[in-house]
Amino acid sequence: MDASAQSQLGRILAARVEGDVQKVLKDGTSVALQNGNELLESDTVKTGKSSSVVLVFENGSSVKLGTESSLAIDEFKIDPLGEAVDLSKLKAEPTVSKTSLNLAYGEMVGDVKKLNIDKGSSFNIRTPVGGTLFRIVFRPTADGKAFFTVSTADGRVVMEGVTAQEIPIETGKEVVVTVEIPAAPTTPTAPGETPAPTPPAPAPVVVTQDIPPATTTVIVEASTSISQALTTTTFTPAPTTPAPTETPPAEEKKEDKKEETPPETPAPPTEPTPPTTPTTPTEPPPPATPPPPTPPPPVTPPAPQLTPGAGG
């Protein structure tokens, strides 16, 4: 994949959080950082006194931010991972990435995996870093001086931007740069007057020396913390949402068009019929009187018969 495919925000996980560690969002909101919390570009990490955190990047690189430090994640983009990776076994980054960090102040130890530079990868912390274990310390002081120390325990670092030429830092060496920051003019300027130009800053003082034992101890301890963090951190491929495909409109069925008849005009509503007065129910007729019984016909007794008597 080429650099033009770096359209996905890379993920960064916090590990081995100790003490007061804050994540500052772009809008200035501050949130306490805990193990496993995720960070993205535009976030800033700040550590309090006696506090530290390891930041594990999705490309396998990692940094340990020391006490009283501030690190801004200006940019971190990465090509999507094809599969889950075991960060503790990585020797080179699994894909193409672009990282830009800004150490405002404090101390940081980093472990950067071998980058796919030929494909467009980069990892910048004030100065380009090319696959090495390094230590950066930047401590501004109140008297206008800033001490910038870069140490490399494994690999080679090239320091840019401090002097007109690159400063190579070989393995086992460190470069201490003292930069004097000119103070802003304190005399107020009268209206209409042109302020006096700020005097140029003196040339930085650059000293290359062997890494002192104290610095070596710091690097070794930080490297151990980073290794432990890598064994417990895993990134799985982020789910990708396929782009919605446009569904072609369904073809209309060709049907014989029938002439549409206009709807009939509804008849005007009829006036309601007034309720009828209920009629009084008629009484049923009385039952019919049965006819009187017919008397039996009279019985006529027979006429008496006279029998003649003997003396007759």
PDB file of C-alpha atoms in Angstrom:
ATOM      1  CA  MET A   1       0.000   0.000   0.000  1.00  0.00           C
ATOM      2  CA  ASP A   2       1.271   3.475  -0.728  1.00  0.00           C
ATOM      3  CA  ALA A   3       1.151   6.537   1.464  1.00  0.00           C
ATOM      4  CA  SER A   4      -1.949   7.796  -0.274  1.00  0.00           C
ATOM      5  CA  ALA A   5      -3.930   5.019   1.426  1.00  0.00           C
ATOM      6  CA  GLN A   6      -3.240   6.364   4.913  1.00  0.00           C
ATOM      7  CA  SER A   7      -6.754   7.577   5.512  1.00  0.00           C
ATOM      8  CA  GLN A   8      -7.447   5.772   8.774  1.00  0.00           C
ATOM      9  CA  LEU A   9      -6.746   7.278  12.176  1.00  0.00           C
ATOM     10  CA  GLY A  10      -4.316   5.077  14.072  1.00  0.00           C
ATOM     11  CA  ARG A  11      -5.114   3.851  17.561  1.00  0.00           C
ATOM     12  CA  ILE A  12      -2.918   4.387  20.606  1.00  0.00           C
ATOM     13  CA  LEU A  13      -3.477   2.560  23.892  1.00  0.00           C
ATOM     14  CA  ALA A  14      -2.339   3.649  27.343  1.00  0.00           C
ATOM     15  CA  ALA A  15      -0.523   1.025  29.425  1.00  0.00           C
ATOM     16  CA  ARG A  16       1.311   0.881  32.748  1.00  0.00           C
ATOM     17  CA  VAL A  17      -0.238   4.121  33.965  1.00  0.00           C
ATOM     18  CA  GLU A  18       1.383   5.268  37.203  1.00  0.00           C
ATOM     19  CA  GLY A  19       0.339   8.314  39.213  1.00  0.00           C
ATOM     20  CA  ASP A  20      -1.424  11.339  37.754  1.00  0.00           C
ATOM     21  CA  VAL A  21      -1.709  11.027  33.976  1.00  0.00           C
ATOM     22  CA  GLN A  22      -4.167  13.190  32.058  1.00  0.00           C
ATOM     23  CA  LYS A  23      -5.457  13.091  28.496  1.00  0.00           C
ATOM     24  CA  VAL A  24      -6.204  16.594  27.227  1.00  0.00           C
ATOM     25  CA  LEU A  25      -8.656  16.722  24.334  1.00  0.00           C
ATOM     26  CA  LYS A  26      -8.588  19.225  21.514  1.00  0.00           C
ATOM     27  CA  ASP A  27     -11.254  21.363  23.206  1.00  0.00           C
ATOM     28  CA  GLY A  28      -9.180  21.562  26.399  1.00  0.00           C
ATOM     29  CA  THR A  29     -11.156  18.988  28.367  1.00  0.00           C
ATOM     30  CA  SER A  30      -8.917  16.945  30.669  1.00  0.00           C
ATOM     31  CA  VAL A  31      -9.660  13.288  31.469  1.00  0.00           C
ATOM     32  CA  ALA A  32      -7.737  10.989  33.821  1.00  0.00           C
ATOM     33  CA  LEU A  33      -5.993   8.333  31.747  1.00  0.00           C
ATOM     34  CA  GLN A  34      -6.273   4.677  32.747  1.00  0.00           C
ATOM     35  CA  ASN A  35      -4.818   1.437  31.438  1.00  0.00           C
ATOM     36  CA  GLY A  36      -6.477   0.413  28.200  1.00  0.00           C
ATOM     37  CA  ASN A  37      -7.816   3.875  27.355  1.00  0.00           C
ATOM     38  CA  GLU A  38      -7.551   4.842  23.709  1.00  0.00           C
ATOM     39  CA  LEU A  39      -5.968   7.997  22.307  1.00  0.00           C
ATOM     40  CA  LEU A  40      -6.047   9.508  18.840  1.00  0.00           C
ATOM     41  CA  GLU A  41      -4.263  12.269  17.027  1.00  0.00           C
ATOM     42  CA  SER A  42      -4.921  15.782  18.415  1.00  0.00           C
ATOM     43  CA  ASP A  43      -4.848  14.408  21.997  1.00  0.00           C
ATOM     44  CA  THR A  44      -2.178  15.542  24.462  1.00  0.00           C
ATOM     45  CA  VAL A  45      -0.821  13.460  27.340  1.00  0.00           C
ATOM     46  CA  LYS A  46       0.435  15.140  30.508  1.00  0.00           C
ATOM     47  CA  THR A  47       2.046  13.481  33.508  1.00  0.00           C
ATOM     48  CA  GLY A  48       2.278  14.850  37.028  1.00  0.00           C
ATOM     49  CA  LYS A  49       5.058  14.521  39.536  1.00  0.00           C
ATOM     50  CA  SER A  50       6.367  10.955  39.968  1.00  0.00           C
ATOM     51  CA  SER A  51       3.996   9.797  37.220  1.00  0.00           C
ATOM     52  CA  SER A  52       4.497   7.981  33.928  1.00  0.00           C
ATOM     53  CA  VAL A  53       2.688   6.139  31.156  1.00  0.00           C
ATOM     54  CA  VAL A  54       3.537   3.886  28.218  1.00  0.00           C
ATOM     55  CA  LEU A  55       1.807   4.722  24.930  1.00  0.00           C
ATOM     56  CA  VAL A  56       1.533   1.765  22.550  1.00  0.00           C
ATOM     57  CA  PHE A  57       0.939   2.651  18.908  1.00  0.00           C
ATOM     58  CA  GLU A  58      -0.955   0.446  16.497  1.00  0.00           C
ATOM     59  CA  ASN A  59       2.102   0.155  14.237  1.00  0.00           C
ATOM     60  CA  GLY A  60       4.069  -1.534  17.053  1.00  0.00           C
ATOM     61  CA  SER A  61       6.080   1.483  18.190  1.00  0.00           C
ATOM     62  CA  SER A  62       5.800   2.751  21.751  1.00  0.00           C
ATOM     63  CA  VAL A  63       7.032   5.519  24.020  1.00  0.00           C
ATOM     64  CA  LYS A  64       7.266   5.914  27.768  1.00  0.00           C
ATOM     65  CA  LEU A  65       6.472   9.410  28.976  1.00  0.00           C
ATOM     66  CA  GLY A  66       8.253  10.241  32.203  1.00  0.00           C
ATOM     67  CA  THR A  67       7.458  12.507  35.125  1.00  0.00           C
ATOM     68  CA  GLU A  68       6.178  16.053  34.595  1.00  0.00           C
ATOM     69  CA  SER A  69       6.014  15.780  30.826  1.00  0.00           C
ATOM     70  CA  SER A  70       3.690  16.868  28.040  1.00  0.00           C
ATOM     71  CA  LEU A  71       3.433  15.078  24.706  1.00  0.00           C
ATOM     72  CA  ALA A  72       1.085  16.150  21.909  1.00  0.00           C
ATOM     73  CA  ILE A  73      -0.006  13.625  19.289  1.00  0.00           C
ATOM     74  CA  ASP A  74      -0.056  15.857  16.246  1.00  0.00           C
ATOM     75  CA  GLU A  75      -0.635  13.076  13.752  1.00  0.00           C
ATOM     76  CA  PHE A  76      -0.965   9.312  13.677  1.00  0.00           C
ATOM     77  CA  LYS A  77      -2.393   7.606  10.615  1.00  0.00           C
ATOM     78  CA  ILE A  78      -1.987   4.027   9.518  1.00  0.00           C
ATOM     79  CA  ASP A  79      -3.032   1.706   6.736  1.00  0.00           C
ATOM     80  CA  PRO A  80      -5.618  -0.787   8.022  1.00  0.00           C
ATOM     81  CA  LEU A  81      -4.206  -3.947   9.596  1.00  0.00           C
ATOM     82  CA  GLY A  82      -4.898  -7.127   7.707  1.00  0.00           C
ATOM     83  CA  GLU A  83      -4.941  -9.276  10.852  1.00  0.00           C
ATOM     84  CA  ALA A  84      -4.292  -9.149  14.586  1.00  0.00           C
ATOM     85  CA  VAL A  85      -0.598  -8.758  15.396  1.00  0.00           C
ATOM     86  CA  ASP A  86       1.529  -9.795  18.369  1.00  0.00           C
ATOM     87  CA  LEU A  87       3.304  -6.542  19.169  1.00  0.00           C
ATOM     88  CA  SER A  88       5.914  -8.204  21.379  1.00  0.00           C
ATOM     89  CA  LYS A  89       7.259 -10.152  18.386  1.00  0.00           C
ATOM     90  CA  LEU A  90       7.320  -7.347  15.846  1.00  0.00           C
ATOM     91  CA  LYS A  91      10.664  -6.300  14.411  1.00  0.00           C
ATOM     92  CA  ALA A  92       9.167  -4.022  11.774  1.00  0.00           C
ATOM     93  CA  GLU A  93       5.852  -2.250  11.482  1.00  0.00           C
ATOM     94  CA  PRO A  94       3.146  -4.422   9.878  1.00  0.00           C
ATOM     95  CA  THR A  95       1.887  -1.715   7.537  1.00  0.00           C
ATOM     96  CA  VAL A  96       2.487   1.890   6.483  1.00  0.00           C
ATOM     97  CA  SER A  97       2.090   4.663   9.046  1.00  0.00           C
ATOM     98  CA  LYS A  98       2.763   8.321   9.630  1.00  0.00           C
ATOM     99  CA  THR A  99       3.490   9.616  13.138  1.00  0.00           C
ATOM    100  CA  SER A 100       4.265  13.123  14.349  1.00  0.00           C
ATOM    101  CA  LEU A 101       4.682  13.853  18.074  1.00  0.00           C
ATOM    102  CA  ASN A 102       5.550  17.049  19.891  1.00  0.00           C
ATOM    103  CA  LEU A 103       7.319  16.879  23.242  1.00  0.00           C
ATOM    104  CA  ALA A 104       6.473  20.254  24.780  1.00  0.00           C
ATOM    105  CA  TYR A 105       8.540  19.476  27.852  1.00  0.00           C
ATOM    106  CA  GLY A 106       9.643  16.521  29.910  1.00  0.00           C
ATOM    107  CA  GLU A 107      11.277  13.187  29.308  1.00  0.00           C
ATOM    108  CA  MET A 108      10.458  10.374  26.951  1.00  0.00           C
ATOM    109  CA  VAL A 109      11.966   7.035  25.986  1.00  0.00           C
ATOM    110  CA  GLY A 110      10.835   5.548  22.697  1.00  0.00           C
ATOM    111  CA  ASP A 111      11.067   2.207  20.925  1.00  0.00           C
ATOM    112  CA  VAL A 112      10.348   2.619  17.225  1.00  0.00           C
ATOM    113  CA  LYS A 113       9.996  -0.458  15.035  1.00  0.00           C
ATOM    114  CA  LYS A 114      11.680  -0.518  11.666  1.00  0.00           C
ATOM    115  CA  LEU A 115       9.608   1.709   9.437  1.00  0.00           C
ATOM    116  CA  ASN A 116       8.498   1.098   5.859  1.00  0.00           C
ATOM    117  CA  ILE A 117      10.175   4.317   4.795  1.00  0.00           C
ATOM    118  CA  ASP A 118      10.296   3.261   1.146  1.00  0.00           C
ATOM    119  CA  LYS A 119       6.485   3.097   1.194  1.00  0.00           C
ATOM    120  CA  GLY A 120       6.014   6.459   2.898  1.00  0.00           C
ATOM    121  CA  SER A 121       6.230   5.694   6.626  1.00  0.00           C
ATOM    122  CA  SER A 122       7.644   8.293   9.009  1.00  0.00           C
ATOM    123  CA  PHE A 123       8.005   8.774  12.764  1.00  0.00           C
ATOM    124  CA  ASN A 124       8.922  12.261  13.956  1.00  0.00           C
ATOM    125  CA  ILE A 125       9.535  13.532  17.478  1.00  0.00           C
ATOM    126  CA  ARG A 126      11.049  16.908  16.846  1.00  0.00           C
ATOM    127  CA  THR A 127      13.681  15.043  14.858  1.00  0.00           C
ATOM    128  CA  PRO A 128      13.268  12.073  12.501  1.00  0.00           C
ATOM    129  CA  VAL A 129      13.866   8.727  14.150  1.00  0.00           C
ATOM    130  CA  GLY A 130      14.703   5.672  12.110  1.00  0.00           C
ATOM    131  CA  GLY A 131      14.178   2.428  13.985  1.00  0.00           C
ATOM    132  CA  THR A 132      15.900   2.852  17.335  1.00  0.00           C
ATOM    133  CA  LEU A 133      15.604   3.009  21.089  1.00  0.00           C
ATOM    134  CA  PHE A 134      16.118   6.600  22.122  1.00  0.00           C
ATOM    135  CA  ARG A 135      15.674   9.030  24.992  1.00  0.00           C
ATOM    136  CA  ILE A 136      14.693  12.656  24.649  1.00  0.00           C
ATOM    137  CA  VAL A 137      14.771  15.162  27.494  1.00  0.00           C
ATOM    138  CA  PHE A 138      13.602  18.729  27.033  1.00  0.00           C
ATOM    139  CA  ARG A 139      13.657  20.912  30.148  1.00  0.00           C
ATOM    140  CA  PRO A 140      13.135  24.651  29.672  1.00  0.00           C
ATOM    141  CA  THR A 141      14.450  26.738  32.565  1.00  0.00           C
ATOM    142  CA  ALA A 142      13.285  30.036  33.993  1.00  0.00           C
ATOM    143  CA  ASP A 143      16.412  31.897  32.885  1.00  0.00           C
ATOM    144  CA  GLY A 144      15.636  31.487  29.197  1.00  0.00           C
ATOM    145  CA  LYS A 145      17.652  28.380  28.484  1.00  0.00           C
ATOM    146  CA  ALA A 146      16.420  25.053  27.220  1.00  0.00           C
ATOM    147  CA  PHE A 147      18.350  21.844  27.620  1.00  0.00           C
ATOM    148  CA  PHE A 148      17.604  19.300  24.923  1.00  0.00           C
ATOM    149  CA  THR A 149      19.160  15.868  25.334  1.00  0.00           C
ATOM    150  CA  VAL A 150      18.862  13.029  22.857  1.00  0.00           C
ATOM    151  CA  SER A 151      20.375   9.660  23.714  1.00  0.00           C
ATOM    152  CA  THR A 152      20.413   6.514  21.632  1.00  0.00           C
ATOM    153  CA  ALA A 153      21.074   3.083  23.096  1.00  0.00           C
ATOM    154  CA  ASP A 154      20.342   1.040  19.984  1.00  0.00           C
ATOM    155  CA  GLY A 155      20.425   2.267  16.436  1.00  0.00           C
ATOM    156  CA  ARG A 156      21.114   5.684  14.992  1.00  0.00           C
ATOM    157  CA  VAL A 157      19.262   8.962  15.400  1.00  0.00           C
ATOM    158  CA  VAL A 158      19.618  12.023  13.230  1.00  0.00           C
ATOM    159  CA  MET A 159      18.887  15.332  14.927  1.00  0.00           C
ATOM    160  CA  GLU A 160      17.610  18.159  12.732  1.00  0.00           C
ATOM    161  CA  GLY A 161      16.457  21.716  13.207  1.00  0.00           C
ATOM    162  CA  VAL A 162      18.823  22.677  16.021  1.00  0.00           C
ATOM    163  CA  THR A 163      21.774  23.615  13.878  1.00  0.00           C
ATOM    164  CA  ALA A 164      22.216  24.270  10.197  1.00  0.00           C
ATOM    165  CA  GLN A 165      23.474  20.728   9.723  1.00  0.00           C
ATOM    166  CA  GLU A 166      22.212  17.342  10.814  1.00  0.00           C
ATOM    167  CA  ILE A 167      23.725  15.940  13.999  1.00  0.00           C
ATOM    168  CA  PRO A 168      24.182  12.163  13.843  1.00  0.00           C
ATOM    169  CA  ILE A 169      23.940  10.347  17.159  1.00  0.00           C
ATOM    170  CA  GLU A 170      25.582   6.961  17.137  1.00  0.00           C
ATOM    171  CA  THR A 171      24.801   4.027  19.404  1.00  0.00           C
ATOM    172  CA  GLY A 172      25.881   4.612  22.989  1.00  0.00           C
ATOM    173  CA  LYS A 173      26.180   8.377  22.499  1.00  0.00           C
ATOM    174  CA  GLU A 174      24.076  11.327  23.509  1.00  0.00           C
ATOM    175  CA  VAL A 175      23.896  14.896  22.319  1.00  0.00           C
ATOM    176  CA  VAL A 176      23.219  17.689  24.785  1.00  0.00           C
ATOM    177  CA  VAL A 177      22.045  20.897  23.150  1.00  0.00           C
ATOM    178  CA  THR A 178      21.757  24.119  25.129  1.00  0.00           C
ATOM    179  CA  VAL A 179      19.604  26.716  23.425  1.00  0.00           C
ATOM    180  CA  GLU A 180      19.349  30.228  24.813  1.00  0.00           C
ATOM    181  CA  ILE A 181      15.907  31.672  24.114  1.00  0.00           C
ATOM    182  CA  PRO A 182      15.990  35.466  23.753  1.00  0.00           C
ATOM    183  CA  ALA A 183      13.567  37.237  26.060  1.00  0.00           C
ATOM    184  CA  ALA A 184      10.841  39.410  24.590  1.00  0.00           C
ATOM    185  CA  PRO A 185      11.387  43.182  24.967  1.00  0.00           C
ATOM    186  CA  THR A 186       9.856  44.519  28.171  1.00  0.00           C
ATOM    187  CA  THR A 187      10.032  48.245  27.345  1.00  0.00           C
ATOM    188  CA  PRO A 188       6.637  49.398  26.062  1.00  0.00           C
ATOM    189  CA  THR A 189       6.585  50.976  22.646  1.00  0.00           C
ATOM    190  CA  ALA A 190       5.003  54.412  22.247  1.00  0.00           C
ATOM    191  CA  PRO A 191       2.218  54.745  19.689  1.00  0.00           C
ATOM    192  CA  GLY A 192       3.681  55.175  16.243  1.00  0.00           C
ATOM    193  CA  GLU A 193       7.108  53.868  17.216  1.00  0.00           C
ATOM    194  CA  THR A 194       8.585  50.800  15.633  1.00  0.00           C
ATOM    195  CA  PRO A 195       9.568  48.235  18.272  1.00  0.00           C
ATOM    196  CA  ALA A 196      13.239  47.455  18.498  1.00  0.00           C
ATOM    197  CA  PRO A 197      14.201  44.241  16.743  1.00  0.00           C
ATOM    198  CA  THR A 198      14.749  41.230  18.944  1.00  0.00           C
ATOM    199  CA  PRO A 199      18.446  40.401  19.108  1.00  0.00           C
ATOM    200  CA  PRO A 200      19.360  37.115  17.454  1.00  0.00           C
ATOM    201  CA  ALA A 201      19.759  34.127  19.717  1.00  0.00           C
ATOM    202  CA  PRO A 202      23.257  32.821  20.283  1.00  0.00           C
ATOM    203  CA  ALA A 203      24.199  29.689  18.423  1.00  0.00           C
ATOM    204  CA  PRO A 204      23.191  26.507  20.234  1.00  0.00           C
ATOM    205  CA  VAL A 205      25.881  24.754  22.196  1.00  0.00           C
ATOM    206  CA  VAL A 206      26.112  21.135  21.076  1.00  0.00           C
ATOM    207  CA  VAL A 207      28.055  18.551  23.050  1.00  0.00           C
ATOM    208  CA  THR A 208      28.348  14.905  22.025  1.00  0.00           C
ATOM    209  CA  GLN A 209      29.379  12.505  24.756  1.00  0.00           C
ATOM    210  CA  ASP A 210      29.080   8.938  25.952  1.00  0.00           C
ATOM    211  CA  ILE A 211      25.805   8.074  27.594  1.00  0.00           C
ATOM    212  CA  PRO A 212      26.321   8.407  31.345  1.00  0.00           C
ATOM    213  CA  PRO A 213      25.401   5.421  33.551  1.00  0.00           C
ATOM    214  CA  ALA A 214      22.414   7.270  35.013  1.00  0.00           C
ATOM    215  CA  THR A 215      20.919   7.754  31.549  1.00  0.00           C
ATOM    216  CA  THR A 216      21.584   4.135  30.664  1.00  0.00           C
ATOM    217  CA  THR A 217      19.675   3.064  33.775  1.00  0.00           C
ATOM    218  CA  VAL A 218      16.702   5.225  32.791  1.00  0.00           C
ATOM    219  CA  ILE A 219      16.666   3.783  29.286  1.00  0.00           C
ATOM    220  CA  VAL A 220      16.891   0.192  30.514  1.00  0.00           C
ATOM    221  CA  GLU A 221      14.060   0.673  33.010  1.00  0.00           C
ATOM    222  CA  ALA A 222      11.877   2.331  30.406  1.00  0.00           C
ATOM    223  CA  SER A 223      12.654  -0.364  27.871  1.00  0.00           C
ATOM    224  CA  THR A 224      11.547  -2.998  30.390  1.00  0.00           C
ATOM    225  CA  SER A 225       8.256  -1.186  30.973  1.00  0.00           C
ATOM    226  CA  ILE A 226       7.692  -0.913  27.234  1.00  0.00           C
ATOM    227  CA  SER A 227       8.373  -4.627  26.700  1.00  0.00           C
ATOM    228  CA  GLN A 228       5.915  -5.549  29.450  1.00  0.00           C
ATOM    229  CA  ALA A 229       3.293  -3.257  27.953  1.00  0.00           C
ATOM    230  CA  LEU A 230       3.704  -4.812  24.513  1.00  0.00           C
ATOM    231  CA  THR A 231       3.083  -8.325  25.841  1.00  0.00           C
ATOM    232  CA  THR A 232      -0.324  -7.302  27.188  1.00  0.00           C
ATOM    233  CA  THR A 233      -1.488  -5.092  24.310  1.00  0.00           C
ATOM    234  CA  THR A 234      -3.123  -6.382  21.149  1.00  0.00           C
ATOM    235  CA  PHE A 235      -4.620  -4.518  18.234  1.00  0.00           C
ATOM    236  CA  THR A 236      -7.187  -6.250  16.084  1.00  0.00           C
ATOM    237  CA  PRO A 237      -8.187  -4.970  12.662  1.00  0.00           C
ATOM    238  CA  ALA A 238     -10.730  -2.215  12.981  1.00  0.00           C
ATOM    239  CA  PRO A 239     -14.092  -3.172  11.458  1.00  0.00           C
ATOM    240  CA  THR A 240     -14.615  -1.477   8.146  1.00  0.00           C
ATOM    241  CA  THR A 241     -18.045  -0.369   7.076  1.00  0.00           C
ATOM    242  CA  PRO A 242     -18.588  -1.116   3.382  1.00  0.00           C
ATOM    243  CA  ALA A 243     -19.734   1.813   1.335  1.00  0.00           C
ATOM    244  CA  PRO A 244     -23.464   1.631   0.616  1.00  0.00           C
ATOM    245  CA  THR A 245     -24.251   0.541  -2.931  1.00  0.00           C
ATOM    246  CA  GLU A 246     -26.935   2.333  -4.818  1.00  0.00           C
ATOM    247  CA  THR A 247     -29.912   0.125  -5.609  1.00  0.00           C
ATOM    248  CA  PRO A 248     -31.209   0.717  -9.145  1.00  0.00           C
ATOM    249  CA  PRO A 249     -34.874   1.681  -9.260  1.00  0.00           C
ATOM    250  CA  ALA A 250     -37.222  -1.205  -9.917  1.00  0.00           C
ATOM    251  CA  GLU A 251     -38.558  -1.407 -13.433  1.00  0.00           C
ATOM    252  CA  GLU A 252     -42.189  -0.508 -13.709  1.00  0.00           C
ATOM    253  CA  LYS A 253     -44.384  -3.270 -15.036  1.00  0.00           C
ATOM    254  CA  LYS A 254     -45.992  -2.429 -18.299  1.00  0.00           C
ATOM    255  CA  GLU A 255     -49.698  -2.721 -17.756  1.00  0.00           C
ATOM    256  CA  ASP A 256     -52.617  -1.738 -19.908  1.00  0.00           C
ATOM    257  CA  LYS A 257     -53.656   1.604 -18.705  1.00  0.00           C
ATOM    258  CA  LYS A 258     -57.330   1.786 -18.004  1.00  0.00           C
ATOM    259  CA  GLU A 259     -59.250   4.948 -18.421  1.00  0.00           C
ATOM    260  CA  GLU A 260     -59.827   6.376 -15.075  1.00  0.00           C
ATOM    261  CA  THR A 261     -63.429   7.344 -14.457  1.00  0.00           C
ATOM    262  CA  PRO A 262     -63.936  10.432 -12.411  1.00  0.00           C
ATOM    263  CA  PRO A 263     -65.286   9.697  -8.995  1.00  0.00           C
ATOM    264  CA  GLU A 264     -69.015  10.045  -8.611  1.00  0.00           C
ATOM    265  CA  THR A 265     -70.242  13.151  -6.938  1.00  0.00           C
ATOM    266  CA  PRO A 266     -71.587  12.114  -3.590  1.00  0.00           C
ATOM    267  CA  ALA A 267     -75.284  12.798  -3.057  1.00  0.00           C
ATOM    268  CA  PRO A 268     -76.077  15.615  -0.683  1.00  0.00           C
ATOM    269  CA  PRO A 269     -76.825  14.380   2.760  1.00  0.00           C
ATOM    270  CA  THR A 270     -80.538  13.922   3.499  1.00  0.00           C
ATOM    271  CA  GLU A 271     -82.132  15.694   6.386  1.00  0.00           C
ATOM    272  CA  PRO A 272     -82.683  13.415   9.313  1.00  0.00           C
ATOM    273  CA  THR A 273     -86.284  12.142   9.696  1.00  0.00           C
ATOM    274  CA  PRO A 274     -87.864  13.387  12.903  1.00  0.00           C
ATOM    275  CA  PRO A 275     -88.623  10.589  15.314  1.00  0.00           C
ATOM    276  CA  THR A 276     -92.224   9.298  15.202  1.00  0.00           C
ATOM    277  CA  THR A 277     -94.449   9.517  18.265  1.00  0.00           C
ATOM    278  CA  PRO A 278     -94.951   6.062  19.674  1.00  0.00           C
ATOM    279  CA  THR A 279     -98.605   4.864  19.506  1.00  0.00           C
ATOM    280  CA  THR A 280    -100.444   3.596  22.539  1.00  0.00           C
ATOM    281  CA  PRO A 281    -100.780  -0.153  22.281  1.00  0.00           C
ATOM    282  CA  THR A 282    -104.464  -1.320  21.814  1.00  0.00           C
ATOM    283  CA  GLU A 283    -106.044  -3.576  24.419  1.00  0.00           C
ATOM    284  CA  PRO A 284    -106.680  -7.102  23.230  1.00  0.00           C
ATOM    285  CA  PRO A 285    -110.421  -7.867  22.533  1.00  0.00           C
ATOM    286  CA  PRO A 286    -112.334  -9.736  25.310  1.00  0.00           C
ATOM    287  CA  PRO A 287    -112.727 -13.439  24.775  1.00  0.00           C
ATOM    288  CA  ALA A 288    -115.926 -14.479  22.912  1.00  0.00           C
ATOM    289  CA  THR A 289    -118.927 -15.557  25.098  1.00  0.00           C
ATOM    290  CA  PRO A 290    -119.730 -19.196  24.498  1.00  0.00           C
ATOM    291  CA  PRO A 291    -123.380 -19.850  23.319  1.00  0.00           C
ATOM    292  CA  PRO A 292    -125.842 -21.059  25.992  1.00  0.00           C
ATOM    293  CA  PRO A 293    -126.283 -24.801  26.135  1.00  0.00           C
ATOM    294  CA  THR A 294    -129.279 -26.160  24.179  1.00  0.00           C
ATOM    295  CA  PRO A 295    -131.885 -27.724  26.583  1.00  0.00           C
ATOM    296  CA  PRO A 296    -132.783 -31.310  25.852  1.00  0.00           C
ATOM    297  CA  PRO A 297    -136.161 -31.861  24.141  1.00  0.00           C
ATOM    298  CA  PRO A 298    -139.131 -32.497  26.541  1.00  0.00           C
ATOM    299  CA  VAL A 299    -140.073 -36.079  27.102  1.00  0.00           C
ATOM    300  CA  THR A 300    -143.887 -36.725  26.493  1.00  0.00           C
ATOM    301  CA  PRO A 301    -145.198 -39.339  28.893  1.00  0.00           C
ATOM    302  CA  PRO A 302    -147.377 -42.002  27.292  1.00  0.00           C
ATOM    303  CA  ALA A 303    -151.197 -41.652  27.613  1.00  0.00           C
ATOM    304  CA  PRO A 304    -152.761 -43.758  30.341  1.00  0.00           C
ATOM    305  CA  GLN A 305    -154.681 -46.744  29.104  1.00  0.00           C
ATOM    306  CA  LEU A 306    -157.962 -47.768  30.815  1.00  0.00           C
ATOM    307  CA  THR A 307    -158.522 -51.404  31.419  1.00  0.00           C
ATOM    308  CA  PRO A 308    -162.228 -52.379  31.657  1.00  0.00           C
ATOM    309  CA  GLY A 309    -163.255 -53.653  35.048  1.00  0.00           C
ATOM    310  CA  ALA A 310    -164.951 -56.858  35.810  1.00  0.00           C
ATOM    311  CA  GLY A 311    -168.375 -55.414  36.596  1.00  0.00           C
ATOM    312  CA  GLY A 312    -168.454 -53.474  33.481  1.00  0.00           C
TER     313      GLY A 312
END
